[in-house]
Short mmCIF file of C-alpha atoms in Angstrom, two decimals:
data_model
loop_
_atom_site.label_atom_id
_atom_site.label_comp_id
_atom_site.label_asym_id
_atom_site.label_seq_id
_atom_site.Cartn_x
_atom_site.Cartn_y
_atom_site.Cartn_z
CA UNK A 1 63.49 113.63 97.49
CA UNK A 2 62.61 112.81 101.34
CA UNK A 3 65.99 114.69 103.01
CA UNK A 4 63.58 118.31 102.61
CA UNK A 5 61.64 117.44 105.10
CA UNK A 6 64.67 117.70 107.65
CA UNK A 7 66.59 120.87 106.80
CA UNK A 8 65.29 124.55 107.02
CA UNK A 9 64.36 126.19 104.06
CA UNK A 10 67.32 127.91 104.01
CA UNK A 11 69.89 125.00 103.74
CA UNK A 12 67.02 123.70 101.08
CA UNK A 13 67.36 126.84 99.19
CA UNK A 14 71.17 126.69 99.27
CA UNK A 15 70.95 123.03 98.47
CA UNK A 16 68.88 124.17 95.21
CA UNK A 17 71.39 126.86 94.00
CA UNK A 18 74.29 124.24 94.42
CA UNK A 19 72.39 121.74 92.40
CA UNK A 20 72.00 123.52 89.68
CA UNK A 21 75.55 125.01 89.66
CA UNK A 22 76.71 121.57 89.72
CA UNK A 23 78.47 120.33 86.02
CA UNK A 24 77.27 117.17 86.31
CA UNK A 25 77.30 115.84 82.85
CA UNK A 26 75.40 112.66 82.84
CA UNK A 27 73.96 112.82 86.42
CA UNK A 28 70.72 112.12 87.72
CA UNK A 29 69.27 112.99 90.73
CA UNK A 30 67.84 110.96 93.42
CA UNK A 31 67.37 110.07 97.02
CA UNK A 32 70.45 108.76 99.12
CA UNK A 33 68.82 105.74 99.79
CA UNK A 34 68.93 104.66 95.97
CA UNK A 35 65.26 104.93 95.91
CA UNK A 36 64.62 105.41 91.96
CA UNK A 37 60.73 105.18 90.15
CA UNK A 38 60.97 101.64 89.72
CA UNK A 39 63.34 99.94 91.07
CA UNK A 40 64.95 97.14 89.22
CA UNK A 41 67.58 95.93 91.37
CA UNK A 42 67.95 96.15 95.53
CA UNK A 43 70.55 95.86 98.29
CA UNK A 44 69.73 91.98 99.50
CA UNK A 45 69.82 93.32 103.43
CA UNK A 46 67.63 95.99 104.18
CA UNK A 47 70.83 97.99 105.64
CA UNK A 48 70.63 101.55 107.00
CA UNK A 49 71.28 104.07 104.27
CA UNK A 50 74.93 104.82 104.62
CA UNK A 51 74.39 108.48 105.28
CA UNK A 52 72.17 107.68 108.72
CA UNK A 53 74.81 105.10 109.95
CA UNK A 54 77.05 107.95 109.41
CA UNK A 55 74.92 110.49 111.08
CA UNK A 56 74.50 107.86 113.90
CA UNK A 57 78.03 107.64 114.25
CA UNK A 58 78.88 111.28 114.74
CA UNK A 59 75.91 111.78 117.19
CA UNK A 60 77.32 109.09 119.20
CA UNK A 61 80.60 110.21 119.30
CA UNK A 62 79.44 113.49 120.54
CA UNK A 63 77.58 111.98 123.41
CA UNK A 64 80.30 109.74 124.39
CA UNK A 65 82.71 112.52 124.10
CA UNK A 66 85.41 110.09 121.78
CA UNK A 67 86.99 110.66 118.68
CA UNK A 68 84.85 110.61 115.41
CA UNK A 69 86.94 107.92 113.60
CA UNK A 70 86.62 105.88 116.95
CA UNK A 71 83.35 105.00 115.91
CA UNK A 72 82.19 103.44 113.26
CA UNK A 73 78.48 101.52 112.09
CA UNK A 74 78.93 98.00 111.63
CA UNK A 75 75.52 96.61 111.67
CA UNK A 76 72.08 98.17 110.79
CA UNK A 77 68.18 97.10 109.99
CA UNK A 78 65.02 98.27 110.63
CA UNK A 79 63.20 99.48 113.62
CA UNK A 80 59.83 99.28 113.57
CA UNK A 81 58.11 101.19 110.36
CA UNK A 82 60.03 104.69 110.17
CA UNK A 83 63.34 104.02 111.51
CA UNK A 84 66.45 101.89 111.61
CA UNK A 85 69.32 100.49 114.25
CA UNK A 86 72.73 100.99 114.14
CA UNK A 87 75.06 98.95 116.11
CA UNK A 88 78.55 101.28 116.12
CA UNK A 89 81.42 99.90 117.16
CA UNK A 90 83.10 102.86 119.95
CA UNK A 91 85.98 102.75 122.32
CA UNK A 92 86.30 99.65 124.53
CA UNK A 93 82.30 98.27 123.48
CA UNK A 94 79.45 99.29 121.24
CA UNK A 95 76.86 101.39 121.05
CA UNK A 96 73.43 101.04 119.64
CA UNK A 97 71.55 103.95 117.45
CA UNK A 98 68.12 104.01 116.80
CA UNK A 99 67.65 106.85 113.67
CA UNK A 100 64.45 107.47 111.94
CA UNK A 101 64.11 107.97 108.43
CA UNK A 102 64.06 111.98 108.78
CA UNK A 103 67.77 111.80 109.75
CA UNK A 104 66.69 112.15 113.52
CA UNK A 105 68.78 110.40 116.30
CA UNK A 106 66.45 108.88 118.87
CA UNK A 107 68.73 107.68 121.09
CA UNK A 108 72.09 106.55 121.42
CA UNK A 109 73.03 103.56 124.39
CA UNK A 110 75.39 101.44 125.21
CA UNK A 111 75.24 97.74 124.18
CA UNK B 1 91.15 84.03 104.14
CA UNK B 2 92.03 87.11 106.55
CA UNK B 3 94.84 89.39 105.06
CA UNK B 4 94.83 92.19 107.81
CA UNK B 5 93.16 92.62 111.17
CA UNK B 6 90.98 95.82 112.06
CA UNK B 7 92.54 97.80 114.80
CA UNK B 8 90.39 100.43 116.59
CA UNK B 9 88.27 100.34 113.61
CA UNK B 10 90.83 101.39 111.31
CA UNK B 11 93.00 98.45 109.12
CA UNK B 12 95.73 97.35 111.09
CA UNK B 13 99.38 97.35 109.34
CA UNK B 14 98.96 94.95 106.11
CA UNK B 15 101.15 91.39 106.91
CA UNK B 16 103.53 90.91 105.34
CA UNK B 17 100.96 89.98 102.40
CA UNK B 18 102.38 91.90 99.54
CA UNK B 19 102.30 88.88 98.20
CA UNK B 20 98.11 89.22 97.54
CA UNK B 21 99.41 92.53 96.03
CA UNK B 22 96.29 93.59 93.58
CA UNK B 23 94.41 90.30 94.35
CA UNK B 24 91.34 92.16 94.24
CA UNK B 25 90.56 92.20 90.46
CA UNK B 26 90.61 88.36 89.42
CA UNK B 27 88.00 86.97 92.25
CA UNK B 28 86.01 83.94 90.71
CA UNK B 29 83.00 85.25 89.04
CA UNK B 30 80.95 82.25 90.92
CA UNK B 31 81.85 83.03 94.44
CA UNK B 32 78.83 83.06 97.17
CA UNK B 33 77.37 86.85 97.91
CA UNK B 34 76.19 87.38 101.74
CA UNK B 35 74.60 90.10 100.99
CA UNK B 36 74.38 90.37 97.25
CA UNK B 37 72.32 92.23 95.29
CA UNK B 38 68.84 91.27 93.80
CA UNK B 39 67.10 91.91 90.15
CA UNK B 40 63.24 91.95 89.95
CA UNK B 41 62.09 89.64 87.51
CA UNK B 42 59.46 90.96 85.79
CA UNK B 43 58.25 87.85 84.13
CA UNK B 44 57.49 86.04 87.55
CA UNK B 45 57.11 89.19 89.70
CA UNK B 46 59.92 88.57 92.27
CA UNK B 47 63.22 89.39 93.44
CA UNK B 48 65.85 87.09 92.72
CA UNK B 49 69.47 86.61 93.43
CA UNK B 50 71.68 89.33 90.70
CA UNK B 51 74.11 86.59 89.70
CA UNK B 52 77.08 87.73 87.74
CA UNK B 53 75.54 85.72 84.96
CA UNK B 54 72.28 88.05 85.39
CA UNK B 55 74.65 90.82 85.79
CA UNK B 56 76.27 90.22 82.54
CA UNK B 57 72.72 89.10 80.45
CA UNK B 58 71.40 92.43 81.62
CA UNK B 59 74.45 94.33 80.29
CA UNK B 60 74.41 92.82 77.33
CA UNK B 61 71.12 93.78 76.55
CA UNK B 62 71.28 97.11 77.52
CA UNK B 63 74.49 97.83 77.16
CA UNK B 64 75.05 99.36 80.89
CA UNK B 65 74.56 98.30 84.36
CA UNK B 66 70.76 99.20 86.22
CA UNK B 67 69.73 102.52 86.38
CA UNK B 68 70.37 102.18 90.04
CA UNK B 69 74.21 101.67 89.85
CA UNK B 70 74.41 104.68 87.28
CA UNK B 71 76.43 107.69 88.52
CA UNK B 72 74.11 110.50 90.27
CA UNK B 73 73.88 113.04 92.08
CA UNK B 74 71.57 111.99 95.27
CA UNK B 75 70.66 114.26 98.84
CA UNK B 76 73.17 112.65 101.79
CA UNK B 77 72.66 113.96 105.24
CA UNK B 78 76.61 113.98 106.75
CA UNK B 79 78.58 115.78 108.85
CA UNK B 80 81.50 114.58 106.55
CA UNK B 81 83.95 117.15 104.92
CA UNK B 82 83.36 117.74 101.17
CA UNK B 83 85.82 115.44 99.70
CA UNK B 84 85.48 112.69 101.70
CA UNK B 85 84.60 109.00 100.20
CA UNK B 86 82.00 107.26 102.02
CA UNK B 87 81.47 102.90 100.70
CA UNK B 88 78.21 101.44 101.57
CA UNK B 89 79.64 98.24 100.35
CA UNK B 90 76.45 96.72 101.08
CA UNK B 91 74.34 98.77 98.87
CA UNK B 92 77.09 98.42 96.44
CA UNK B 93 77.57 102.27 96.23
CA UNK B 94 80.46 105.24 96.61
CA UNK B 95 79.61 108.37 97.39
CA UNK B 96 81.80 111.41 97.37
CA UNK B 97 80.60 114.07 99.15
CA UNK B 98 79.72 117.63 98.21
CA UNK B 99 78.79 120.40 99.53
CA UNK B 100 75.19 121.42 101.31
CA UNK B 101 74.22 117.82 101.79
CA UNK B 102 75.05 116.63 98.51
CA UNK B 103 76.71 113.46 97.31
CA UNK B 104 77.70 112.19 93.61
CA UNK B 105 76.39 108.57 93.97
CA UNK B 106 78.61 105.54 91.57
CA UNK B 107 77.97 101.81 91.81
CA UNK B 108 80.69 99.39 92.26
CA UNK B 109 81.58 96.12 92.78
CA UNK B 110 83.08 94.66 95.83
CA UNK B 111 84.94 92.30 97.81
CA UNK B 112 82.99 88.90 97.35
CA UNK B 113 82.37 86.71 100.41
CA UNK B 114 84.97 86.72 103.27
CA UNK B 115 86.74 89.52 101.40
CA UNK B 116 84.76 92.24 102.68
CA UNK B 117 86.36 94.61 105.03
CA UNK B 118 85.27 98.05 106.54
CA UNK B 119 87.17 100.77 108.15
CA UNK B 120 88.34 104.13 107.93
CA UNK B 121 91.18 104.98 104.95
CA UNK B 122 92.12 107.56 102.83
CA UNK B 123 93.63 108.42 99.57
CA UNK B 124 96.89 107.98 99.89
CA UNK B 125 98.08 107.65 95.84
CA UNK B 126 96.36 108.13 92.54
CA UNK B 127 97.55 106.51 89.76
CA UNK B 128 96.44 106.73 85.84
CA UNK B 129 96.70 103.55 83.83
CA UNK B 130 98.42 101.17 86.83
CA UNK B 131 100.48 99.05 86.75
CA UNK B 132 99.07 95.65 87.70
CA UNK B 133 101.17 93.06 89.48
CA UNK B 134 99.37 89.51 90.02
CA UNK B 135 99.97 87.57 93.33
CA UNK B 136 102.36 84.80 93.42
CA UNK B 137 99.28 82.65 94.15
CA UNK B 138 97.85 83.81 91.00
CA UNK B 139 100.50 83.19 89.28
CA UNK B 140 100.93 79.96 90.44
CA UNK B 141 97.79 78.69 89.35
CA UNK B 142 96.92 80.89 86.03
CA UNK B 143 99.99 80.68 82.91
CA UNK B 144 98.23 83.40 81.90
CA UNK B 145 98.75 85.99 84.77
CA UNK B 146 102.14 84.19 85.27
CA UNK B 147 103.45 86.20 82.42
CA UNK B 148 102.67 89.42 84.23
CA UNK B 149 104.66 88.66 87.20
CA UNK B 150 106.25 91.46 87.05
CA UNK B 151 103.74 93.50 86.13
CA UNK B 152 101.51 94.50 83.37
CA UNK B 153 101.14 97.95 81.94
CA UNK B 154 98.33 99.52 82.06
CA UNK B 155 96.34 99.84 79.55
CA UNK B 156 92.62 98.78 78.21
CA UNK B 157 93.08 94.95 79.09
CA UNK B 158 94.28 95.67 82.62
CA UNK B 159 92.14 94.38 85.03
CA UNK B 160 92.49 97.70 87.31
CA UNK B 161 91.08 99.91 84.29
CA UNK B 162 91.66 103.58 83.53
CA UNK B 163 92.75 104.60 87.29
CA UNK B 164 93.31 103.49 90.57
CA UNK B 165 93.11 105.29 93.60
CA UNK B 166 95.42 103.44 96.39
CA UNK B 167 94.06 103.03 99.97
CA UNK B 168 96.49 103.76 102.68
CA UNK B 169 96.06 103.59 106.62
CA UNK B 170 98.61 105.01 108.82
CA UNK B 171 100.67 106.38 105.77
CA UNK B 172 100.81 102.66 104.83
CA UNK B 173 99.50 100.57 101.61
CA UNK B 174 96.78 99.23 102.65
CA UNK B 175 97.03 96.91 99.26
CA UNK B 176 93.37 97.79 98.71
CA UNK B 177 92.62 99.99 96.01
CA UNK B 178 89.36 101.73 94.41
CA UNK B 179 90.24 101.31 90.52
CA UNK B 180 88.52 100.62 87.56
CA UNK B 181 87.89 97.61 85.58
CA UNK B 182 87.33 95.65 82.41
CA UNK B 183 84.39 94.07 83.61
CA UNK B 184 81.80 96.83 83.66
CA UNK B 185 78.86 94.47 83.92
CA UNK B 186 80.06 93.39 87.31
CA UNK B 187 78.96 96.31 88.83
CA UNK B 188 76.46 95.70 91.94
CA UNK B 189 78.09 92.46 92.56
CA UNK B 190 80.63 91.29 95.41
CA UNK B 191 83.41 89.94 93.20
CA UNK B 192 86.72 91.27 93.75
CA UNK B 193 89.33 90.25 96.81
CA UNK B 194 88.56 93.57 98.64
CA UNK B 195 89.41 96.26 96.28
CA UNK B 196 85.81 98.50 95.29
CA UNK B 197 85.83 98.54 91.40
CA UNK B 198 83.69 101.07 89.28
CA UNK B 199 83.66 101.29 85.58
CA UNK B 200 86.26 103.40 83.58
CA UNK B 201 84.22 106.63 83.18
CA UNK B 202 83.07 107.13 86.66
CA UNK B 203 86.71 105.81 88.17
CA UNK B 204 87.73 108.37 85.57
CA UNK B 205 85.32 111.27 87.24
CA UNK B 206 86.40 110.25 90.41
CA UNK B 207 89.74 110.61 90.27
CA UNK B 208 89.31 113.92 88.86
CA UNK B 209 87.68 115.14 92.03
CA UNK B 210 89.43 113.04 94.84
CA UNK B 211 92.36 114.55 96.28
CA UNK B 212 95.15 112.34 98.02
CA UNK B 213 94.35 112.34 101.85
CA UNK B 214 91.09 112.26 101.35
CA UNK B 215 89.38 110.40 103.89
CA UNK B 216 87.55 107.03 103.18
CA UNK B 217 84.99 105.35 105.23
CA UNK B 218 84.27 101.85 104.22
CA UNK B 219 80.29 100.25 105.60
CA UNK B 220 79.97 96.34 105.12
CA UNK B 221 77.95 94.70 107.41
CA UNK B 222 79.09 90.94 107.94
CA UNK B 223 82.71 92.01 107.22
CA UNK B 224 84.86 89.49 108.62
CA UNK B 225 87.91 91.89 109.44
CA UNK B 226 86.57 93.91 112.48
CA UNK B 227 87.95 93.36 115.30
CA UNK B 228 85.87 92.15 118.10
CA UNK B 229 83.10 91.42 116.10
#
């Protein structure tokens, strides 16, 4: 699953032992992005995965200093080969994200 | 057709639109998706559109929706509170979140074109078997729903399945509802009039887990309700 490459061992580890004491009947596991072995149906717009809009959206309303459920992702795509853009909707304007695929904010600005 | 205007990116008050009470589960089957899913077909190595006629000639021969849309537990990076609903209504998936970066992942089906919203709810009642009430405009135009104007019990034939969790905003019904369905292959598609549908056994585990005032966040890129967009 790609997320281990951006959480410490430790929160890995923890992740692990809460896997597997998960009763899950029935569940698989995967990546967030829906990313299975093959594929046999897709999203038809290449849209951020939900949890780095999300991510984008709580980063950005730290730096502007506003409520979290003041801001909110309402567009997304890709940005260049590793990361996407998130265009957040924040008090009084927008916002745009750019988030790579490791979960790390790049920068937040204005629109 | 606009029901309720987004105010500071949460729904505003519903109008006085109780009338499109429980629209959501009787959307034409043949309605245009924006953003709809694709299938890849094997025999002339390409994506195509997944129609709800794909959607149901793929259920039928396998007897469930794509492994994709299956309920699983996937990693999901989020500062969110355990508990908390998150609808990429885009990618056609809910995910409640767990602890330590964990999320179960469900398909659904949701609102078809120009019924899309997105916003931030919560739970705000959870109902087993609903009750479901068809709109006067439904009624108008179907003899069939017109006999269930005053509701129909639930049960297996109703169209809002085994449970329905109601979405409120500002301790108010929003009218849009995450409930189950009798339509399990139309999972993955944009079909309904804004409610997110899921089939009866992951509704069913869903319920179970989702506590009332829970929050919901609701992703759908091209929605038409945000304001100022």
């Amino acid at each position: 699953m790609k997320h281990s490459q951006t959480f410490p061992r430790t929160v890995r580890i923890a992740g692990g032992a809460a896997l597997l004491g998960l009763a899950l009947a029935g569940c698989n596991t995967s990546g967030s992005g829906g990313q299975t072995a093959q594929p046999t149906v897709r999203a038809g717009a290449n849209t951020a995965p939900a949890d780095l809009q999300l991510l984008c959206a709580s980063t950005a309303a730290q730096q502007l200093q506003v409520e979290g459920d003041s801001v909110l992702p309402i567009n997304s795509g890709p940005s260049g080969g590793n990361a996407y853009q998130v265009t957040l909707t924040v008090p009084n304007g927008q916002a745009v994200c750019i988030i790579d695929n490791n979960g790390m904010v790049q920068s937040v600005t204005p629109a | 057709m606009t029901l309720f205007q987004i105010s500071k990116w949460k729904m505003a008050k519903p109008a006085a639109a109780a009338a499109t009470l429980i629209a959501c589960v009787m959307a034409g089957a043949a309605m245009a998706q924006t953003f709809g899913t694709q299938i890849y077909d094997h025999v002339n190595k390409r994506w195509v559109p997944y129609t709800p006629q794909a959607a149901v000639r793929y259920y039928r021969a396998h007897g469930k929706t794509p492994e994709e849309f299956q309920r699983q537990l996937v990693t999901f990076r989020t500062a969110e509170k355990p508990g908390t609903i998150i609808i990429d209504g885009d990618r056609h998936f809910l995910y409640l979140v767990l602890p330590n970066f964990q999320a179960i992942r469900y398909g659904i089906g949701v609102g078809r074109d120009g019924f899309g919203w997105a916003g931030i709810v919560e739970v705000g009642q959870k109902r087993e078997w609903p009750t479901w009430t068809p709109p006067a405009e439904m009624i108008a135009r179907d003899p069939e729903a017109a006999k269930w104007k005053n509701g129909m019990p639930g049960g297996e034939d109703n169209p809002l399945g085994a449970r329905a969790m109601y979405l409120y905003v500002d301790g108010r019904d929003s009218i849009y509802r995450i409930h189950g369905t009798t339509e399990p292959w139309s999972i993955g598609l944009n079909i309904s009039s804004g409610c997110i549908r899921m089939n009866n056994e992951d509704v069913i585990d869903l319920y179970e887990r989702v506590e009332v005032g829970a929050k919901v966040i609701v992703l759908m890129q091209g929605a038409a309700l945000y304001k100022g967009v």
